[in-house]
């Protein structure tokens, strides 16, 4: 049970409206926490200015430059990077994936992430909130942040009702599919793509007069409510991850880690 003001680290890539919602909720006392840093994979991320204005420490790790360096051989992965460990855990690659591409992907991510770890561990934080952070985190990073298997501490907000429409364009994919309902999801991060245990979701109707733009802007407003609410549940010590096992009618076993939310 965490009983102090929770210390929240935030990672962004773009405009940072979710970062703003978290900062505002802390200021309003709706979220019993404070933002201890805002970091980005992109030095030009506009949202960093929002944190700077509030006197919150900011940093960036230039992913594009590091990835280029790894491709060209001028940057090598960190000494403690274990390719086989990351490869066996990250279920993102099909069995026909080009081994060279997989190697570059995992090595370059580890090189970026060792810089990211150096920055974030220079602060003390309880939870790391990805708020429009558009990079996949690899096991190298996740395992160094999540040390308690029953209380992961990396959260993400995704612009769709997972498990539908993982990936970079949740509202676009929902709208183009012809769904009648859209929404957003906050989940813990695991090794897959937007596949971790779900903490909270909000949904809304897609009306005949809606456009992709109107769906995106409605969705964002729901995100700004949902994310602080989910981080507050963490702050109240109400989240645990449990492994549920079911036997399906066809006799097959179904196993999934899910989030349990305890009462106050
Ligand atoms: C949000 O829609 C978030 O769900 C998605 O990227 C967008 C980021 O928006 N992952 P912002 O940078 O918080 O304004």
Short mmCIF file of C-alpha atoms and ligand atoms in Angstrom, two decimals:
data_model
loop_
_atom_site.label_atom_id
_atom_site.label_comp_id
_atom_site.label_asym_id
_atom_site.label_seq_id
_atom_site.Cartn_x
_atom_site.Cartn_y
_atom_site.Cartn_z
CA UNK A 1 0.00 0.00 0.00
CA UNK A 2 1.45 3.31 -1.09
CA UNK A 3 0.30 6.02 1.30
CA UNK A 4 2.39 9.01 0.23
CA UNK A 5 1.64 11.31 -2.69
CA UNK A 6 2.37 9.09 -5.60
CA UNK A 7 5.35 10.06 -7.74
CA UNK A 8 4.44 9.88 -11.41
CA UNK A 9 6.93 9.86 -14.26
CA UNK A 10 5.45 10.60 -17.69
CA UNK A 11 6.75 9.77 -21.17
CA UNK A 12 5.32 11.51 -24.22
CA UNK A 13 6.05 11.88 -27.92
CA UNK A 14 3.74 14.66 -29.03
CA UNK A 15 1.35 17.33 -27.87
CA UNK A 16 1.02 16.13 -24.31
CA UNK A 17 -2.66 16.76 -23.65
CA UNK A 18 -2.78 13.64 -21.46
CA UNK A 19 0.29 14.89 -19.59
CA UNK A 20 -1.65 18.13 -19.07
CA UNK A 21 -4.66 16.20 -17.75
CA UNK A 22 -2.45 14.37 -15.25
CA UNK A 23 -0.80 17.62 -14.12
CA UNK A 24 -4.20 19.34 -13.78
CA UNK A 25 -5.66 16.44 -11.80
CA UNK A 26 -2.71 16.57 -9.40
CA UNK A 27 -3.19 20.33 -9.02
CA UNK A 28 -6.92 19.89 -8.42
CA UNK A 29 -6.30 17.23 -5.77
CA UNK A 30 -8.27 14.62 -7.77
CA UNK A 31 -5.08 12.65 -8.19
CA UNK A 32 -3.06 12.22 -5.04
CA UNK A 33 0.24 12.57 -6.80
CA UNK A 34 2.84 14.77 -8.38
CA UNK A 35 4.60 14.58 -11.72
CA UNK A 36 8.31 14.09 -11.08
CA UNK A 37 9.52 14.19 -14.69
CA UNK A 38 8.33 14.35 -18.28
CA UNK A 39 10.51 12.61 -20.82
CA UNK A 40 10.29 12.12 -24.56
CA UNK A 41 11.79 10.09 -27.39
CA UNK A 42 11.71 13.24 -29.43
CA UNK A 43 13.50 16.44 -28.37
CA UNK A 44 10.92 18.48 -30.35
CA UNK A 45 7.87 17.08 -28.54
CA UNK A 46 5.58 20.08 -28.04
CA UNK A 47 4.21 18.63 -24.80
CA UNK A 48 7.55 19.06 -23.00
CA UNK A 49 6.84 22.81 -22.84
CA UNK A 50 3.70 22.08 -20.78
CA UNK A 51 5.85 20.43 -18.11
CA UNK A 52 8.59 23.07 -18.29
CA UNK A 53 5.99 25.76 -17.63
CA UNK A 54 5.09 24.00 -14.41
CA UNK A 55 8.72 23.67 -13.34
CA UNK A 56 8.66 19.88 -13.86
CA UNK A 57 12.03 18.43 -14.95
CA UNK A 58 12.08 17.34 -18.59
CA UNK A 59 14.47 15.29 -20.70
CA UNK A 60 14.56 13.65 -24.08
CA UNK A 61 16.34 10.72 -25.63
CA UNK A 62 16.85 11.14 -29.35
CA UNK A 63 15.59 7.76 -30.53
CA UNK A 64 15.99 8.57 -34.24
CA UNK A 65 19.70 9.38 -33.85
CA UNK A 66 20.41 6.33 -31.69
CA UNK A 67 18.55 3.96 -34.05
CA UNK A 68 20.55 5.40 -36.97
CA UNK A 69 23.77 4.91 -34.99
CA UNK A 70 22.97 1.26 -34.27
CA UNK A 71 22.14 0.65 -37.96
CA UNK A 72 25.43 2.21 -39.01
CA UNK A 73 27.42 0.38 -36.33
CA UNK A 74 28.61 3.54 -34.54
CA UNK A 75 26.44 2.75 -31.48
CA UNK A 76 26.42 -0.66 -29.84
CA UNK A 77 23.78 -2.07 -27.47
CA UNK A 78 24.46 -1.77 -23.73
CA UNK A 79 26.70 -4.41 -22.09
CA UNK A 80 23.85 -5.83 -20.03
CA UNK A 81 21.60 -6.38 -23.08
CA UNK A 82 20.78 -10.06 -23.62
CA UNK A 83 19.45 -10.59 -27.14
CA UNK A 84 18.05 -14.06 -26.51
CA UNK A 85 16.22 -12.95 -23.39
CA UNK A 86 14.53 -10.03 -25.19
CA UNK A 87 13.81 -12.07 -28.30
CA UNK A 88 12.18 -14.90 -26.39
CA UNK A 89 9.98 -12.51 -24.40
CA UNK A 90 8.86 -9.99 -27.02
CA UNK A 91 6.11 -11.72 -28.96
CA UNK A 92 5.98 -9.13 -31.71
CA UNK A 93 7.88 -10.99 -34.38
CA UNK A 94 6.34 -13.61 -36.64
CA UNK A 95 8.34 -16.77 -37.26
CA UNK A 96 9.16 -15.53 -40.77
CA UNK A 97 10.54 -12.20 -39.54
CA UNK A 98 13.85 -11.15 -41.09
CA UNK A 99 16.46 -11.97 -38.38
CA UNK A 100 18.57 -8.94 -39.28
CA UNK A 101 15.59 -6.60 -38.81
CA UNK A 102 14.78 -8.24 -35.49
CA UNK A 103 18.39 -7.85 -34.34
CA UNK A 104 18.49 -4.17 -35.31
CA UNK A 105 15.11 -3.57 -33.68
CA UNK A 106 16.02 -5.14 -30.33
CA UNK A 107 19.57 -3.77 -30.23
CA UNK A 108 18.50 -0.26 -31.13
CA UNK A 109 15.63 -0.29 -28.63
CA UNK A 110 17.98 -1.46 -25.87
CA UNK A 111 20.45 1.31 -26.79
CA UNK A 112 17.68 3.94 -26.59
CA UNK A 113 16.20 2.40 -23.47
CA UNK A 114 19.46 2.33 -21.55
CA UNK A 115 19.53 6.13 -22.02
CA UNK A 116 15.88 6.32 -21.00
CA UNK A 117 16.61 4.25 -17.87
CA UNK A 118 19.56 6.45 -16.98
CA UNK A 119 17.25 9.49 -17.05
CA UNK A 120 14.22 8.03 -15.30
CA UNK A 121 16.25 6.39 -12.53
CA UNK A 122 17.82 9.72 -11.72
CA UNK A 123 14.38 10.49 -10.21
CA UNK A 124 12.38 8.50 -7.71
CA UNK A 125 9.02 7.43 -9.10
CA UNK A 126 6.26 4.97 -8.25
CA UNK A 127 4.51 4.72 -11.59
CA UNK A 128 5.52 5.46 -15.15
CA UNK A 129 2.67 6.75 -17.32
CA UNK A 130 3.05 6.52 -21.08
CA UNK A 131 0.96 9.38 -22.44
CA UNK A 132 1.13 9.29 -26.21
CA UNK A 133 4.63 7.76 -26.10
CA UNK A 134 4.83 6.29 -29.58
CA UNK A 135 7.65 3.78 -29.09
CA UNK A 136 7.40 0.11 -28.26
CA UNK A 137 9.19 -0.68 -25.03
CA UNK A 138 11.26 -3.84 -25.12
CA UNK A 139 11.78 -6.43 -22.35
CA UNK A 140 15.17 -4.81 -21.67
CA UNK A 141 13.36 -1.72 -20.36
CA UNK A 142 10.21 -3.31 -18.97
CA UNK A 143 12.08 -5.80 -16.75
CA UNK A 144 14.26 -3.08 -15.27
CA UNK A 145 11.25 -0.97 -14.30
CA UNK A 146 8.84 -3.74 -13.26
CA UNK A 147 10.48 -5.53 -10.41
CA UNK A 148 7.30 -6.77 -8.67
CA UNK A 149 5.48 -9.32 -10.88
CA UNK A 150 2.17 -8.66 -9.08
CA UNK A 151 2.34 -4.88 -9.36
CA UNK A 152 3.58 -3.72 -12.72
CA UNK A 153 4.19 0.00 -12.77
CA UNK A 154 4.19 1.05 -16.40
CA UNK A 155 0.79 2.24 -17.65
CA UNK A 156 -0.30 3.24 -21.12
CA UNK A 157 -3.33 4.98 -22.57
CA UNK A 158 -4.58 3.62 -25.86
CA UNK A 159 -7.13 5.29 -28.15
CA UNK A 160 -9.40 2.26 -28.67
CA UNK A 161 -11.36 -0.32 -26.73
CA UNK A 162 -8.69 -2.99 -26.44
CA UNK A 163 -8.21 -5.74 -27.37
CA UNK A 164 -9.71 -4.29 -30.55
CA UNK A 165 -7.49 -2.06 -32.61
CA UNK A 166 -4.05 -2.12 -31.01
CA UNK A 167 -1.39 -0.10 -32.85
CA UNK A 168 -0.78 3.51 -33.69
CA UNK A 169 -4.19 4.66 -34.98
CA UNK A 170 -6.88 3.37 -32.63
CA UNK A 171 -9.56 5.98 -33.38
CA UNK A 172 -8.85 5.80 -37.11
CA UNK A 173 -9.05 2.01 -37.13
CA UNK A 174 -12.27 2.05 -35.07
CA UNK A 175 -13.91 4.65 -37.32
CA UNK A 176 -12.88 3.06 -40.60
CA UNK A 177 -14.06 -0.35 -39.43
CA UNK A 178 -17.57 1.09 -39.10
CA UNK A 179 -17.88 0.54 -35.35
CA UNK A 180 -20.85 2.12 -33.57
CA UNK A 181 -18.90 2.54 -30.34
CA UNK A 182 -15.39 3.94 -29.79
CA UNK A 183 -13.37 4.40 -26.64
CA UNK A 184 -10.08 4.44 -24.84
CA UNK A 185 -8.25 2.04 -22.54
CA UNK A 186 -5.66 2.37 -19.79
CA UNK A 187 -3.62 -0.79 -19.28
CA UNK A 188 -0.43 -2.02 -17.75
CA UNK A 189 2.33 -2.52 -20.28
CA UNK A 190 3.52 -6.04 -21.03
CA UNK A 191 5.80 -7.37 -23.76
CA UNK A 192 3.14 -7.29 -26.49
CA UNK A 193 1.58 -4.50 -28.50
CA UNK A 194 -1.10 -2.82 -26.33
CA UNK A 195 -1.83 -6.25 -24.87
CA UNK A 196 -1.28 -5.82 -21.11
CA UNK A 197 -3.86 -6.18 -18.31
CA UNK A 198 -6.66 -3.62 -18.61
CA UNK A 199 -7.17 -1.14 -15.77
CA UNK A 200 -9.99 1.02 -17.12
CA UNK A 201 -11.98 1.86 -20.23
CA UNK A 202 -14.45 4.53 -21.35
CA UNK A 203 -16.69 4.25 -24.38
CA UNK A 204 -18.96 6.50 -26.39
CA UNK A 205 -21.35 6.16 -29.32
CA UNK A 206 -20.22 6.98 -32.84
CA UNK A 207 -23.16 8.93 -34.31
CA UNK A 208 -24.08 9.07 -38.00
CA UNK A 209 -22.88 12.68 -38.20
CA UNK A 210 -19.49 11.91 -36.62
CA UNK A 211 -16.27 12.27 -38.61
CA UNK A 212 -12.87 10.83 -37.77
CA UNK A 213 -11.92 14.25 -36.37
CA UNK A 214 -14.97 14.44 -34.11
CA UNK A 215 -14.37 10.88 -32.87
CA UNK A 216 -10.74 11.74 -32.07
CA UNK A 217 -11.66 14.88 -30.19
CA UNK A 218 -14.44 13.18 -28.20
CA UNK A 219 -12.08 10.31 -27.46
CA UNK A 220 -9.37 12.62 -26.16
CA UNK A 221 -11.79 14.19 -23.71
CA UNK A 222 -12.57 10.74 -22.33
CA UNK A 223 -8.84 9.98 -22.12
CA UNK A 224 -8.29 13.09 -20.00
CA UNK A 225 -10.83 11.75 -17.48
CA UNK A 226 -9.81 8.11 -17.62
CA UNK A 227 -6.05 8.37 -17.19
CA UNK A 228 -6.04 10.34 -13.92
CA UNK A 229 -8.77 8.03 -12.55
CA UNK A 230 -6.66 4.95 -13.28
CA UNK A 231 -3.48 6.44 -11.83
CA UNK A 232 -5.50 7.39 -8.74
CA UNK A 233 -6.51 3.71 -8.32
CA UNK A 234 -2.80 2.88 -8.35
CA UNK A 235 -2.16 5.68 -5.83
CA UNK A 236 -4.80 4.17 -3.55
CA UNK A 237 -3.05 0.82 -3.73
CA UNK A 238 -6.17 -0.80 -5.20
CA UNK A 239 -4.66 -2.52 -8.22
CA UNK A 240 -3.25 -6.02 -8.32
CA UNK A 241 -2.56 -8.28 -11.25
CA UNK A 242 -3.77 -11.86 -10.95
CA UNK A 243 -3.55 -14.81 -13.29
CA UNK A 244 -7.01 -16.20 -14.13
CA UNK A 245 -7.43 -19.67 -15.56
CA UNK A 246 -10.58 -20.96 -17.22
CA UNK A 247 -11.46 -24.18 -18.90
CA UNK A 248 -13.36 -23.48 -22.11
CA UNK A 249 -16.24 -25.60 -23.41
CA UNK A 250 -13.95 -27.18 -25.98
CA UNK A 251 -11.71 -28.36 -23.15
CA UNK A 252 -8.94 -25.89 -23.91
CA UNK A 253 -7.39 -23.89 -21.12
CA UNK A 254 -7.55 -20.11 -21.17
CA UNK A 255 -5.09 -18.19 -19.06
CA UNK A 256 -4.76 -14.43 -18.78
CA UNK A 257 -3.33 -11.89 -16.39
CA UNK A 258 -6.03 -9.42 -15.42
CA UNK A 259 -6.26 -6.46 -13.07
CA UNK A 260 -8.27 -6.78 -9.85
CA UNK A 261 -9.52 -3.51 -8.40
CA UNK A 262 -10.11 -3.75 -4.68
CA UNK A 263 -12.71 -1.68 -2.82
CA UNK A 264 -11.59 1.31 -0.82
C1 LIG B 1 -3.70 9.96 -27.45
O1 LIG B 1 -4.86 9.74 -28.25
C2 LIG B 1 -3.20 8.65 -26.87
O2 LIG B 1 -4.21 7.75 -26.56
C3 LIG B 1 -2.38 8.14 -28.04
O3 LIG B 1 -1.73 9.28 -28.55
C4 LIG B 1 -2.51 10.44 -28.28
C5 LIG B 1 -1.62 11.36 -27.52
O4 LIG B 1 -2.19 12.60 -27.31
N1 LIG B 1 -1.52 7.06 -27.65
P1 LIG B 1 -1.49 13.67 -26.37
O5 LIG B 1 -0.02 13.78 -26.79
O6 LIG B 1 -1.64 13.21 -24.94
O7 LIG B 1 -2.25 14.95 -26.64
#
